[in-house]
mmCIF file of C-alpha atoms in Angstrom:
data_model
loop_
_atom_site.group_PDB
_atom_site.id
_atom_site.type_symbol
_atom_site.label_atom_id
_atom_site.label_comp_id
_atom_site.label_asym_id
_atom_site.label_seq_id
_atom_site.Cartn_x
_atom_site.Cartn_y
_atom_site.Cartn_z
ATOM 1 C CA UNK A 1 27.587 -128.536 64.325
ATOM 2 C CA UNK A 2 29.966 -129.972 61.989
ATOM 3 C CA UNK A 3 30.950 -133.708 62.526
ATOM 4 C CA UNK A 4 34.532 -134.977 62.574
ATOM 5 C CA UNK A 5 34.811 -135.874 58.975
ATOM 6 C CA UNK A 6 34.459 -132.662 57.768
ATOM 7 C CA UNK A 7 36.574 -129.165 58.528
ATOM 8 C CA UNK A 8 34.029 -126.119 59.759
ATOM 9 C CA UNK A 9 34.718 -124.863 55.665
ATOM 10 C CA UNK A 10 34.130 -128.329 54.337
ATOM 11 C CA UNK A 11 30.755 -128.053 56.418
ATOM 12 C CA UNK A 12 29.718 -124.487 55.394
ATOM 13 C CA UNK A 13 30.244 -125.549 51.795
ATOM 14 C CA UNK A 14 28.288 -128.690 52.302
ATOM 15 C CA UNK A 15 25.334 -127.513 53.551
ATOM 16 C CA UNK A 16 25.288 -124.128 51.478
ATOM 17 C CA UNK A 17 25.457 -126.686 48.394
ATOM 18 C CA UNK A 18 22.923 -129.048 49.279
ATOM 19 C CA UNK A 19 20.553 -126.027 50.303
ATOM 20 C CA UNK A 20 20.423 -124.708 46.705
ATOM 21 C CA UNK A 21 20.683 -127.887 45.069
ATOM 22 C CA UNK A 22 18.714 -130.101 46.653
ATOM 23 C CA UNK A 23 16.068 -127.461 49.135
ATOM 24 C CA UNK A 24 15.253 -124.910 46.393
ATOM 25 C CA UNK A 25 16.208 -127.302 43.148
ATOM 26 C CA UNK A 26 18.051 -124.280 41.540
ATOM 27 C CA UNK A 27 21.791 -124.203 40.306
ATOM 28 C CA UNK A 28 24.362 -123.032 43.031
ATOM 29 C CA UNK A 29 25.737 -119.475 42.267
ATOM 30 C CA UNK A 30 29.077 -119.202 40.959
ATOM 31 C CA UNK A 31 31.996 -119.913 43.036
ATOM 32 C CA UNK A 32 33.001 -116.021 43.792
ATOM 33 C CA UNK A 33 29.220 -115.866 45.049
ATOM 34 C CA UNK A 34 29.811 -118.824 47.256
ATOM 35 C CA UNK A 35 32.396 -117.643 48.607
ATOM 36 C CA UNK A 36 31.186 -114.549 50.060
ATOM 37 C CA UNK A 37 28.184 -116.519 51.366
ATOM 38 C CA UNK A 38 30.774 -118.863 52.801
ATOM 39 C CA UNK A 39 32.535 -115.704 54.607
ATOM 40 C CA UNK A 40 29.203 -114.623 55.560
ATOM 41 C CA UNK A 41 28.141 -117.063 57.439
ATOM 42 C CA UNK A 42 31.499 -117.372 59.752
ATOM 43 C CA UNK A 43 31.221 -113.629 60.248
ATOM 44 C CA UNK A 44 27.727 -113.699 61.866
ATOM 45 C CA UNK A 45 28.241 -116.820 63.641
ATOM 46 C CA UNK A 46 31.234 -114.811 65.468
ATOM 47 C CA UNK A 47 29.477 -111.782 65.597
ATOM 48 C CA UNK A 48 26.585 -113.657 67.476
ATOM 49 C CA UNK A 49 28.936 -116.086 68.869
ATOM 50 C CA UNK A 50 26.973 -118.863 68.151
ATOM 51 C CA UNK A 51 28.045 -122.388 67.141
ATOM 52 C CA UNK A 52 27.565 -123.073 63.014
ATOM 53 C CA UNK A 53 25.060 -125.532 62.588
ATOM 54 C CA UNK A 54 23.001 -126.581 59.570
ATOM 55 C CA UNK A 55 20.504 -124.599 60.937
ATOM 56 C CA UNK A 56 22.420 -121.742 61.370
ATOM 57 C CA UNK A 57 24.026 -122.019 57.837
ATOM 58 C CA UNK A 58 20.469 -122.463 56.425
ATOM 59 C CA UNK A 59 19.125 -119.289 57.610
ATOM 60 C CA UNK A 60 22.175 -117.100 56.623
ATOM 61 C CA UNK A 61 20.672 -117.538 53.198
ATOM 62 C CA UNK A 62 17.932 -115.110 53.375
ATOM 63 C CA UNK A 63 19.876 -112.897 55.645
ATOM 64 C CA UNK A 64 22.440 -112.630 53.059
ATOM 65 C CA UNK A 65 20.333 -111.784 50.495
ATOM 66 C CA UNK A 66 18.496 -109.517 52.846
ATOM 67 C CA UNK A 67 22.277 -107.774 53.067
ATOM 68 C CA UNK A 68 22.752 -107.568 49.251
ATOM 69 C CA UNK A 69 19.172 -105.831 48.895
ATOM 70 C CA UNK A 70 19.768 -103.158 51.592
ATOM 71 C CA UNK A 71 23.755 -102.426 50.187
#
């Protein structure tokens, strides 16, 4: 969950960052992109009312691209 020295959007952004930057060494996509990612992940995590974690953040990533595919 996030820590006390960042806001639950600082946190998303954070780890959504690091994951493309430093996990699959690729650019991040452009801000608009990140920003629907960012709204993605604090719709499921209400939807499955589940705390956002890193973990949880990292594995919106496929889901969301699972979503694009399928729209």
């Amino acid at each position: 969950m996030f820590d006390d020295l960042l806001t639950k959007d600082e946190f998303i952004e954070d780890v959504l960052i690091r994951a493309f930057v430093m996990m699959l060494g690729v650019n991040t996509p452009p801000d608009h992109v990140l920003k629907y990612m960012h709204s993605w992940v604090k719709i499921q995590a209400k939807q499955q009312d589940v705390p956002i974690t890193e973990e949880f953040v990292l594995k919106q990533i496929p889901a969301y691209i699972t979503h694009l595919q399928r729209r």
